[in-house]
């Protein structure tokens, strides 16, 4: 309990400077590192033929984003198919099969990192670096860039300029992801994570059998996997293996590296919106501000609070459920005093496992330090639910964008209840925005529920479901929730490397990613063209704690109610059966 | 507010609405309301299932499936009827309002003046724009028009309900007349300004009837939200079928339909258009005609109100506020004489002088044989000649000075000082003399209407800024502004200034409301987001505005804004209520659906409902009867009290959000208790 609280408090402190730094980069402000990075970026822009001063409308921005990603998908696909060539391939890995390559490349380009393969046996070091690690940087930067463009639209300083996608992409990689990765990567190496190009090492175990110990550029992948909220492991067992995550310190480094940037994104949002307001506000008004307002920006604070409330509720339920242990095992005479330790690493225990589980699914990372398949039913429902909500901080910027959509919904209803047509951040929310918001909110449940229904409804593909009954349904739901939310965490246990699973989850990841981002950019484009409306005592204030609470309710009612029936049939039924 | 049709539903409206609710079942019409259309489709499917229970492969599990399907079908049918009924009632009330307006539209004879000067009798319906007609005392004005010659008093009670006739004359701000009103005295020559059938009144009636009702932008946006919720829940229901089969639960089609109907926002979906119509209707009942629902909606957003001083904030008539004696005269003499001159003076100035004098203890009575002299524009004074020869006069300072000088009197040295002092305060001095002796000055003051100060306070509480426009000098304007408590004022205001102020406010992103009557105001009325024109005003002003006040009471803008807010609040509150209801419905239906196959889920049956079938039907019945239960609220609008946005949000969230969560738990439990034995009796229960 105490270690969870301490970890969260440390996080709240650390996220502030990171948020401020990211804000400076997003807003194009001066930072201490400019003299170095300006030169680096300058060279990249020159080679790439990018005019850093050219500006884009939301349509061009979206086109540049999708186009760039499409090119990378094509290139990555080719590399995966021909990875058998003897280049950085000491373990002699074969080329990847078509449907698995399709699934893998979409998975990594969309920042999902759902893995239907095992890294140690499925990928050459070339693929690990050229496809996996490369994509982890680019997909994270893509999401972040989209989010920054989205915020620019909401803050709306200009009529038709959401920034330049290429500039954003490069700046985020060179100024945020690369430096953070180098520092974090070195810390991981210090903790014992391997970083080399050697082949697997075969050792004799004390039991007298032979075991292959995986080697390779693990630390490099490990750090960006978390920093970019990617989640695909170098090894099949992901961050639960001592190779990827040897100590409690490396566990904390990984936790923080996945939590920092999504949280920083909300701070960036708060500060960028505040910038716009500063232009209008009188200086004396800004004098008496609380610390939290100064740190997060008014609007950022309520969003951050809402996300925080959702996170803490989820974490508490998960922690509680895991601490209860498993009654079936207790009946068998196994002590459950430590909680349900099945599938967990002893060096992490219940607290760090529950925290890691909730974090990885809230921040859409998808990395695991324990096997989610073996979580207690309710404990396993939380990661599933958070992927279904997809707004609890969420991945690189995407979570913020989704949360803003719910804020728009909340504002729509609350605005009416105080007798005004709805407005958010000083812009009127009208038919067009509502249409786009509604569309975006429909996509998520449609992908999860429709594909799940398809999977359990067609007899042929139930073969992959390894557990019958309620838990089997949970496995399916989890797989699609993870895909649609671009999370990538696996319940594992699903025999998912088949044509059906590869194609359907690939489609879920693809639509979950690009449809949402394009629609969200469209909303930003539509809002930024609008005039600012006046704010007075009669307008709805979205910077208050009560708005944060309302936002939490809206998220629960809109998103959670949608999934209540299937959750009742899956984890809830399983829980009630287990504890009956 | 007009007294007619105060009752929510008259028997006549009820009958009409009942018919209307069946007529509206036409699917082509229902398509306009996607939420209710889904319910109708569900009703149709269950109707099929009532005849062929096994149509979609449903297997009876010991219960009478056909009977169950029939009950679901009937409840769905009633749900649709209730929603249609709500809309019909709202329309019915609008129509009743329109009918009373229509009565004034009898086809009348008109005396058309031909270019050669001769008169020709035609029907009013044959008149065209530009025709010139003659209307004499006792005749009905055949159409909307402008007076081009003559002056007459016109009874406009048919439209305004105000029985006192108003004066209409050519030129100026009082030249516009409305068809259907009656000339009481004298005659008017009128140029018709609209073709028959397209007059102001015609358009008004069409609007009130709801015939030309368009969905407002906010309604469209809300509808989008409701449709998207409907789609989401349909996805949930459709996918639940195969997922259920996988989990070993064979769900019956009608149960899935029941769940879908319970989850989609039928409550607000059924009441949404009724709320809109009722909002317009509330404005109409207030004798204000809104040109569109959009205008009423915009009222809710008003940030700044531009108000004319005269008539809106103050009476405009200057009322006696004090007496100032001059020279050697004492105050009681001044008061006595002032009262004497006012005994038969019916002008507001005279009445108020007498009132103030009585208030200050004067009780001078009329001496028989007194001769009262009325005010004329030539003499600019009024007064009384007493039987003893004393002549008492009150009037404009210069006029009295001249009068006294002519009688050989002297002007007290401090008279000018007093007169100037009153002028500088923004008041009007009225000098009083007895024969050749000037006694003093009556201080006439522009008086702020009672209640205005509180009203401005209320406006400030909800964040609305008020700006007063007046032709007065800055000093006077400041005095009145301070007294009334407005946030700002524009002195020596010309009509162009008003537009500038509106534009300036709008540039800051504010929504501006204003009232106006003169032609000069037309551009400003058009520029403002909410323009309320006075019916007494010119046609140009009325055309430019998006609302017209039939009573010509400019203070009404304040109430209209509140009605606009109330409309939006009603919409938002019922939406919240409707969505919040889903929680309880889930807890009724989900365990009911799965309990038989998965007994462990019984734990979720927290309401302890009797049987799965009774639980599903209770939720469905609750879903249906909540619609008529909320009709009165939709018609009247939720209570609106001015308060800060945060407080109001907390209050409404508590009532409609929390209330929306709790009410169905109670309601469904009660219904279940009632119907469970019934279902067992007819054999549908388990």
PDB file of C-alpha atoms in Angstrom, chain A residues 39-228:
ATOM      1  CA  UNK A  39      21.505  22.010 -35.316  1.00  0.00           C
ATOM      2  CA  UNK A  40      20.473  18.365 -35.261  1.00  0.00           C
ATOM      3  CA  UNK A  41      16.960  19.206 -36.408  1.00  0.00           C
ATOM      4  CA  UNK A  42      18.321  21.578 -39.036  1.00  0.00           C
ATOM      5  CA  UNK A  43      20.329  18.785 -40.621  1.00  0.00           C
ATOM      6  CA  UNK A  44      17.355  16.425 -40.568  1.00  0.00           C
ATOM      7  CA  UNK A  45      15.057  19.013 -42.149  1.00  0.00           C
ATOM      8  CA  UNK A  46      17.646  19.694 -44.840  1.00  0.00           C
ATOM      9  CA  UNK A  47      18.031  16.019 -45.706  1.00  0.00           C
ATOM     10  CA  UNK A  48      14.296  15.430 -45.602  1.00  0.00           C
ATOM     11  CA  UNK A  49      13.536  18.546 -47.625  1.00  0.00           C
ATOM     12  CA  UNK A  50      11.187  19.846 -44.920  1.00  0.00           C
ATOM     13  CA  UNK A  51      10.570  23.541 -44.649  1.00  0.00           C
ATOM     14  CA  UNK A  52      10.259  23.953 -40.887  1.00  0.00           C
ATOM     15  CA  UNK A  53       8.377  27.226 -41.293  1.00  0.00           C
ATOM     16  CA  UNK A  54       5.619  25.907 -43.531  1.00  0.00           C
ATOM     17  CA  UNK A  55       2.280  25.433 -41.811  1.00  0.00           C
ATOM     18  CA  UNK A  56      -0.451  22.879 -42.308  1.00  0.00           C
ATOM     19  CA  UNK A  57      -4.238  22.832 -42.129  1.00  0.00           C
ATOM     20  CA  UNK A  58      -5.704  19.919 -40.179  1.00  0.00           C
ATOM     21  CA  UNK A  59      -6.381  18.090 -43.438  1.00  0.00           C
ATOM     22  CA  UNK A  60      -2.803  18.349 -44.637  1.00  0.00           C
ATOM     23  CA  UNK A  61      -1.557  17.423 -41.212  1.00  0.00           C
ATOM     24  CA  UNK A  62      -3.733  14.314 -41.107  1.00  0.00           C
ATOM     25  CA  UNK A  63      -2.703  13.404 -44.661  1.00  0.00           C
ATOM     26  CA  UNK A  64       0.986  13.802 -43.802  1.00  0.00           C
ATOM     27  CA  UNK A  65       0.509  11.666 -40.696  1.00  0.00           C
ATOM     28  CA  UNK A  66      -1.341   8.855 -42.440  1.00  0.00           C
ATOM     29  CA  UNK A  67       0.906   9.009 -45.505  1.00  0.00           C
ATOM     30  CA  UNK A  68       4.120   8.849 -43.506  1.00  0.00           C
ATOM     31  CA  UNK A  69       2.801   5.953 -41.461  1.00  0.00           C
ATOM     32  CA  UNK A  70       1.678   4.123 -44.583  1.00  0.00           C
ATOM     33  CA  UNK A  71       5.164   4.368 -46.087  1.00  0.00           C
ATOM     34  CA  UNK A  72       6.698   3.026 -42.905  1.00  0.00           C
ATOM     35  CA  UNK A  73       4.217   0.146 -42.764  1.00  0.00           C
ATOM     36  CA  UNK A  74       5.257  -0.843 -46.280  1.00  0.00           C
ATOM     37  CA  UNK A  75       8.972  -0.693 -45.501  1.00  0.00           C
ATOM     38  CA  UNK A  76       8.597  -2.510 -42.203  1.00  0.00           C
ATOM     39  CA  UNK A  77       6.532  -5.242 -43.828  1.00  0.00           C
ATOM     40  CA  UNK A  78       9.294  -5.898 -46.349  1.00  0.00           C
ATOM     41  CA  UNK A  79      11.944  -6.089 -43.623  1.00  0.00           C
ATOM     42  CA  UNK A  80       9.909  -8.611 -41.631  1.00  0.00           C
ATOM     43  CA  UNK A  81       9.398 -10.780 -44.692  1.00  0.00           C
ATOM     44  CA  UNK A  82      13.091 -10.852 -45.626  1.00  0.00           C
ATOM     45  CA  UNK A  83      14.578 -10.906 -42.109  1.00  0.00           C
ATOM     46  CA  UNK A  84      16.125 -14.352 -42.754  1.00  0.00           C
ATOM     47  CA  UNK A  85      19.080 -12.650 -44.511  1.00  0.00           C
ATOM     48  CA  UNK A  86      22.289 -13.062 -42.502  1.00  0.00           C
ATOM     49  CA  UNK A  87      22.477  -9.511 -41.252  1.00  0.00           C
ATOM     50  CA  UNK A  88      22.282  -9.017 -37.469  1.00  0.00           C
ATOM     51  CA  UNK A  89      20.814 -12.471 -37.343  1.00  0.00           C
ATOM     52  CA  UNK A  90      23.089 -14.600 -35.142  1.00  0.00           C
ATOM     53  CA  UNK A  91      20.217 -16.904 -34.139  1.00  0.00           C
ATOM     54  CA  UNK A  92      19.265 -17.633 -37.762  1.00  0.00           C
ATOM     55  CA  UNK A  93      15.619 -16.502 -37.535  1.00  0.00           C
ATOM     56  CA  UNK A  94      13.406 -17.288 -40.568  1.00  0.00           C
ATOM     57  CA  UNK A  95      11.294 -14.721 -42.459  1.00  0.00           C
ATOM     58  CA  UNK A  96       7.895 -13.962 -40.966  1.00  0.00           C
ATOM     59  CA  UNK A  97       4.665 -15.364 -42.430  1.00  0.00           C
ATOM     60  CA  UNK A  98       2.266 -12.942 -44.285  1.00  0.00           C
ATOM     61  CA  UNK A  99      -0.649 -12.588 -41.872  1.00  0.00           C
ATOM     62  CA  UNK A 100       1.664 -12.394 -38.879  1.00  0.00           C
ATOM     63  CA  UNK A 101       3.783  -9.767 -40.645  1.00  0.00           C
ATOM     64  CA  UNK A 102       0.614  -7.805 -41.428  1.00  0.00           C
ATOM     65  CA  UNK A 103      -0.457  -8.001 -37.811  1.00  0.00           C
ATOM     66  CA  UNK A 104       2.989  -7.188 -36.435  1.00  0.00           C
ATOM     67  CA  UNK A 105       3.662  -4.213 -38.630  1.00  0.00           C
ATOM     68  CA  UNK A 106       0.272  -2.636 -37.984  1.00  0.00           C
ATOM     69  CA  UNK A 107       0.664  -3.446 -34.338  1.00  0.00           C
ATOM     70  CA  UNK A 108       3.934  -1.541 -34.076  1.00  0.00           C
ATOM     71  CA  UNK A 109       3.030   1.343 -36.373  1.00  0.00           C
ATOM     72  CA  UNK A 110      -0.160   2.016 -34.431  1.00  0.00           C
ATOM     73  CA  UNK A 111       1.703   2.082 -31.125  1.00  0.00           C
ATOM     74  CA  UNK A 112      -0.239  -1.013 -30.103  1.00  0.00           C
ATOM     75  CA  UNK A 113       2.597  -3.547 -29.979  1.00  0.00           C
ATOM     76  CA  UNK A 114       0.321  -6.496 -29.697  1.00  0.00           C
ATOM     77  CA  UNK A 115       2.589  -9.496 -30.232  1.00  0.00           C
ATOM     78  CA  UNK A 116       1.387 -12.690 -31.830  1.00  0.00           C
ATOM     79  CA  UNK A 117       4.975 -13.917 -31.953  1.00  0.00           C
ATOM     80  CA  UNK A 118       7.686 -14.434 -29.395  1.00  0.00           C
ATOM     81  CA  UNK A 119      10.557 -12.011 -29.837  1.00  0.00           C
ATOM     82  CA  UNK A 120      13.386 -14.434 -29.070  1.00  0.00           C
ATOM     83  CA  UNK A 121      12.282 -16.940 -31.699  1.00  0.00           C
ATOM     84  CA  UNK A 122      10.337 -14.795 -34.151  1.00  0.00           C
ATOM     85  CA  UNK A 123      12.536 -11.785 -34.887  1.00  0.00           C
ATOM     86  CA  UNK A 124      16.124 -11.246 -36.006  1.00  0.00           C
ATOM     87  CA  UNK A 125      18.112  -8.466 -34.333  1.00  0.00           C
ATOM     88  CA  UNK A 126      17.755  -6.539 -37.604  1.00  0.00           C
ATOM     89  CA  UNK A 127      13.969  -6.675 -37.316  1.00  0.00           C
ATOM     90  CA  UNK A 128      14.122  -5.859 -33.629  1.00  0.00           C
ATOM     91  CA  UNK A 129      16.046  -2.678 -34.404  1.00  0.00           C
ATOM     92  CA  UNK A 130      14.870  -1.617 -37.854  1.00  0.00           C
ATOM     93  CA  UNK A 131      11.223  -2.469 -37.343  1.00  0.00           C
ATOM     94  CA  UNK A 132      10.450  -2.784 -33.677  1.00  0.00           C
ATOM     95  CA  UNK A 133      12.651  -0.152 -32.043  1.00  0.00           C
ATOM     96  CA  UNK A 134      12.335   2.250 -34.989  1.00  0.00           C
ATOM     97  CA  UNK A 135       8.550   1.965 -34.974  1.00  0.00           C
ATOM     98  CA  UNK A 136       8.444   2.405 -31.237  1.00  0.00           C
ATOM     99  CA  UNK A 137      10.021   5.834 -31.652  1.00  0.00           C
ATOM    100  CA  UNK A 138       8.044   6.870 -34.691  1.00  0.00           C
ATOM    101  CA  UNK A 139       4.630   5.603 -33.609  1.00  0.00           C
ATOM    102  CA  UNK A 140       4.953   7.260 -30.215  1.00  0.00           C
ATOM    103  CA  UNK A 141       6.060  10.495 -31.837  1.00  0.00           C
ATOM    104  CA  UNK A 142       3.177  10.238 -34.311  1.00  0.00           C
ATOM    105  CA  UNK A 143       0.627  10.009 -31.526  1.00  0.00           C
ATOM    106  CA  UNK A 144       2.233  12.843 -29.648  1.00  0.00           C
ATOM    107  CA  UNK A 145       2.382  14.992 -32.770  1.00  0.00           C
ATOM    108  CA  UNK A 146      -1.312  14.384 -33.444  1.00  0.00           C
ATOM    109  CA  UNK A 147      -2.089  15.386 -29.883  1.00  0.00           C
ATOM    110  CA  UNK A 148      -0.054  18.576 -30.082  1.00  0.00           C
ATOM    111  CA  UNK A 149      -1.820  19.500 -33.311  1.00  0.00           C
ATOM    112  CA  UNK A 150      -5.115  18.738 -31.618  1.00  0.00           C
ATOM    113  CA  UNK A 151      -4.276  21.010 -28.691  1.00  0.00           C
ATOM    114  CA  UNK A 152      -3.186  23.752 -31.073  1.00  0.00           C
ATOM    115  CA  UNK A 153      -6.601  23.473 -32.669  1.00  0.00           C
ATOM    116  CA  UNK A 154      -8.384  23.746 -29.329  1.00  0.00           C
ATOM    117  CA  UNK A 155      -6.234  26.586 -28.091  1.00  0.00           C
ATOM    118  CA  UNK A 156      -6.924  28.026 -31.521  1.00  0.00           C
ATOM    119  CA  UNK A 157      -4.586  30.951 -31.911  1.00  0.00           C
ATOM    120  CA  UNK A 158      -4.776  30.894 -35.682  1.00  0.00           C
ATOM    121  CA  UNK A 159      -7.547  30.052 -38.107  1.00  0.00           C
ATOM    122  CA  UNK A 160      -6.027  27.276 -40.124  1.00  0.00           C
ATOM    123  CA  UNK A 161      -2.682  26.201 -38.801  1.00  0.00           C
ATOM    124  CA  UNK A 162      -2.264  23.166 -36.606  1.00  0.00           C
ATOM    125  CA  UNK A 163       1.523  23.147 -37.067  1.00  0.00           C
ATOM    126  CA  UNK A 164       3.792  21.072 -39.280  1.00  0.00           C
ATOM    127  CA  UNK A 165       3.632  17.306 -38.859  1.00  0.00           C
ATOM    128  CA  UNK A 166       7.211  16.663 -39.951  1.00  0.00           C
ATOM    129  CA  UNK A 167       8.600  19.301 -37.643  1.00  0.00           C
ATOM    130  CA  UNK A 168       6.574  17.960 -34.721  1.00  0.00           C
ATOM    131  CA  UNK A 169       7.613  14.389 -35.455  1.00  0.00           C
ATOM    132  CA  UNK A 170      11.321  15.245 -35.614  1.00  0.00           C
ATOM    133  CA  UNK A 171      11.308  17.544 -32.612  1.00  0.00           C
ATOM    134  CA  UNK A 172       9.521  15.005 -30.415  1.00  0.00           C
ATOM    135  CA  UNK A 173      11.964  12.268 -31.372  1.00  0.00           C
ATOM    136  CA  UNK A 174      15.151  14.305 -31.088  1.00  0.00           C
ATOM    137  CA  UNK A 175      14.243  16.396 -28.085  1.00  0.00           C
ATOM    138  CA  UNK A 176      12.092  14.064 -26.012  1.00  0.00           C
ATOM    139  CA  UNK A 177      12.226  10.412 -26.928  1.00  0.00           C
ATOM    140  CA  UNK A 178      15.912  10.043 -27.852  1.00  0.00           C
ATOM    141  CA  UNK A 179      17.477  11.886 -24.908  1.00  0.00           C
ATOM    142  CA  UNK A 180      15.064  10.347 -22.410  1.00  0.00           C
ATOM    143  CA  UNK A 181      15.707   6.898 -23.920  1.00  0.00           C
ATOM    144  CA  UNK A 182      19.482   7.248 -23.723  1.00  0.00           C
ATOM    145  CA  UNK A 183      19.363   8.241 -20.066  1.00  0.00           C
ATOM    146  CA  UNK A 184      16.758   5.614 -19.177  1.00  0.00           C
ATOM    147  CA  UNK A 185      18.472   2.943 -21.249  1.00  0.00           C
ATOM    148  CA  UNK A 186      21.761   3.491 -19.451  1.00  0.00           C
ATOM    149  CA  UNK A 187      19.964   3.257 -16.122  1.00  0.00           C
ATOM    150  CA  UNK A 188      18.516  -0.082 -17.190  1.00  0.00           C
ATOM    151  CA  UNK A 189      21.925  -1.326 -18.299  1.00  0.00           C
ATOM    152  CA  UNK A 190      23.179  -0.338 -14.859  1.00  0.00           C
ATOM    153  CA  UNK A 191      20.477  -2.560 -13.379  1.00  0.00           C
ATOM    154  CA  UNK A 192      21.643  -5.447 -15.518  1.00  0.00           C
ATOM    155  CA  UNK A 193      19.546  -5.401 -18.668  1.00  0.00           C
ATOM    156  CA  UNK A 194      21.649  -6.719 -21.602  1.00  0.00           C
ATOM    157  CA  UNK A 195      22.542  -4.528 -24.560  1.00  0.00           C
ATOM    158  CA  UNK A 196      24.674  -6.444 -27.090  1.00  0.00           C
ATOM    159  CA  UNK A 197      24.566  -8.256 -30.415  1.00  0.00           C
ATOM    160  CA  UNK A 198      25.615 -11.678 -29.119  1.00  0.00           C
ATOM    161  CA  UNK A 199      23.681 -14.792 -29.859  1.00  0.00           C
ATOM    162  CA  UNK A 200      21.711 -16.558 -27.151  1.00  0.00           C
ATOM    163  CA  UNK A 201      23.839 -18.090 -24.437  1.00  0.00           C
ATOM    164  CA  UNK A 202      23.272 -21.724 -23.554  1.00  0.00           C
ATOM    165  CA  UNK A 203      23.822 -22.579 -19.907  1.00  0.00           C
ATOM    166  CA  UNK A 204      23.612 -25.703 -17.825  1.00  0.00           C
ATOM    167  CA  UNK A 205      21.058 -25.302 -15.073  1.00  0.00           C
ATOM    168  CA  UNK A 206      21.456 -26.803 -11.632  1.00  0.00           C
ATOM    169  CA  UNK A 207      18.742 -29.259 -12.564  1.00  0.00           C
ATOM    170  CA  UNK A 208      21.149 -30.474 -15.186  1.00  0.00           C
ATOM    171  CA  UNK A 209      19.166 -29.326 -18.219  1.00  0.00           C
ATOM    172  CA  UNK A 210      20.264 -26.835 -20.855  1.00  0.00           C
ATOM    173  CA  UNK A 211      18.646 -23.413 -21.057  1.00  0.00           C
ATOM    174  CA  UNK A 212      19.051 -20.684 -23.675  1.00  0.00           C
ATOM    175  CA  UNK A 213      19.498 -17.258 -22.100  1.00  0.00           C
ATOM    176  CA  UNK A 214      18.366 -14.542 -24.504  1.00  0.00           C
ATOM    177  CA  UNK A 215      20.766 -11.759 -25.454  1.00  0.00           C
ATOM    178  CA  UNK A 216      20.613  -8.793 -27.838  1.00  0.00           C
ATOM    179  CA  UNK A 217      19.874  -5.054 -27.798  1.00  0.00           C
ATOM    180  CA  UNK A 218      17.344  -5.445 -25.005  1.00  0.00           C
ATOM    181  CA  UNK A 219      17.896  -2.225 -23.028  1.00  0.00           C
ATOM    182  CA  UNK A 220      17.406  -0.033 -26.090  1.00  0.00           C
ATOM    183  CA  UNK A 221      14.086  -1.653 -26.812  1.00  0.00           C
ATOM    184  CA  UNK A 222      13.118  -1.861 -23.181  1.00  0.00           C
ATOM    185  CA  UNK A 223      13.314   1.859 -22.528  1.00  0.00           C
ATOM    186  CA  UNK A 224      11.517   3.099 -25.624  1.00  0.00           C
ATOM    187  CA  UNK A 225       8.946   0.358 -25.156  1.00  0.00           C
ATOM    188  CA  UNK A 226       7.852   2.131 -21.988  1.00  0.00           C
ATOM    189  CA  UNK A 227       8.706   5.699 -22.835  1.00  0.00           C
ATOM    190  CA  UNK A 228       6.690   5.489 -26.037  1.00  0.00           C
TER     191      UNK A 228
END
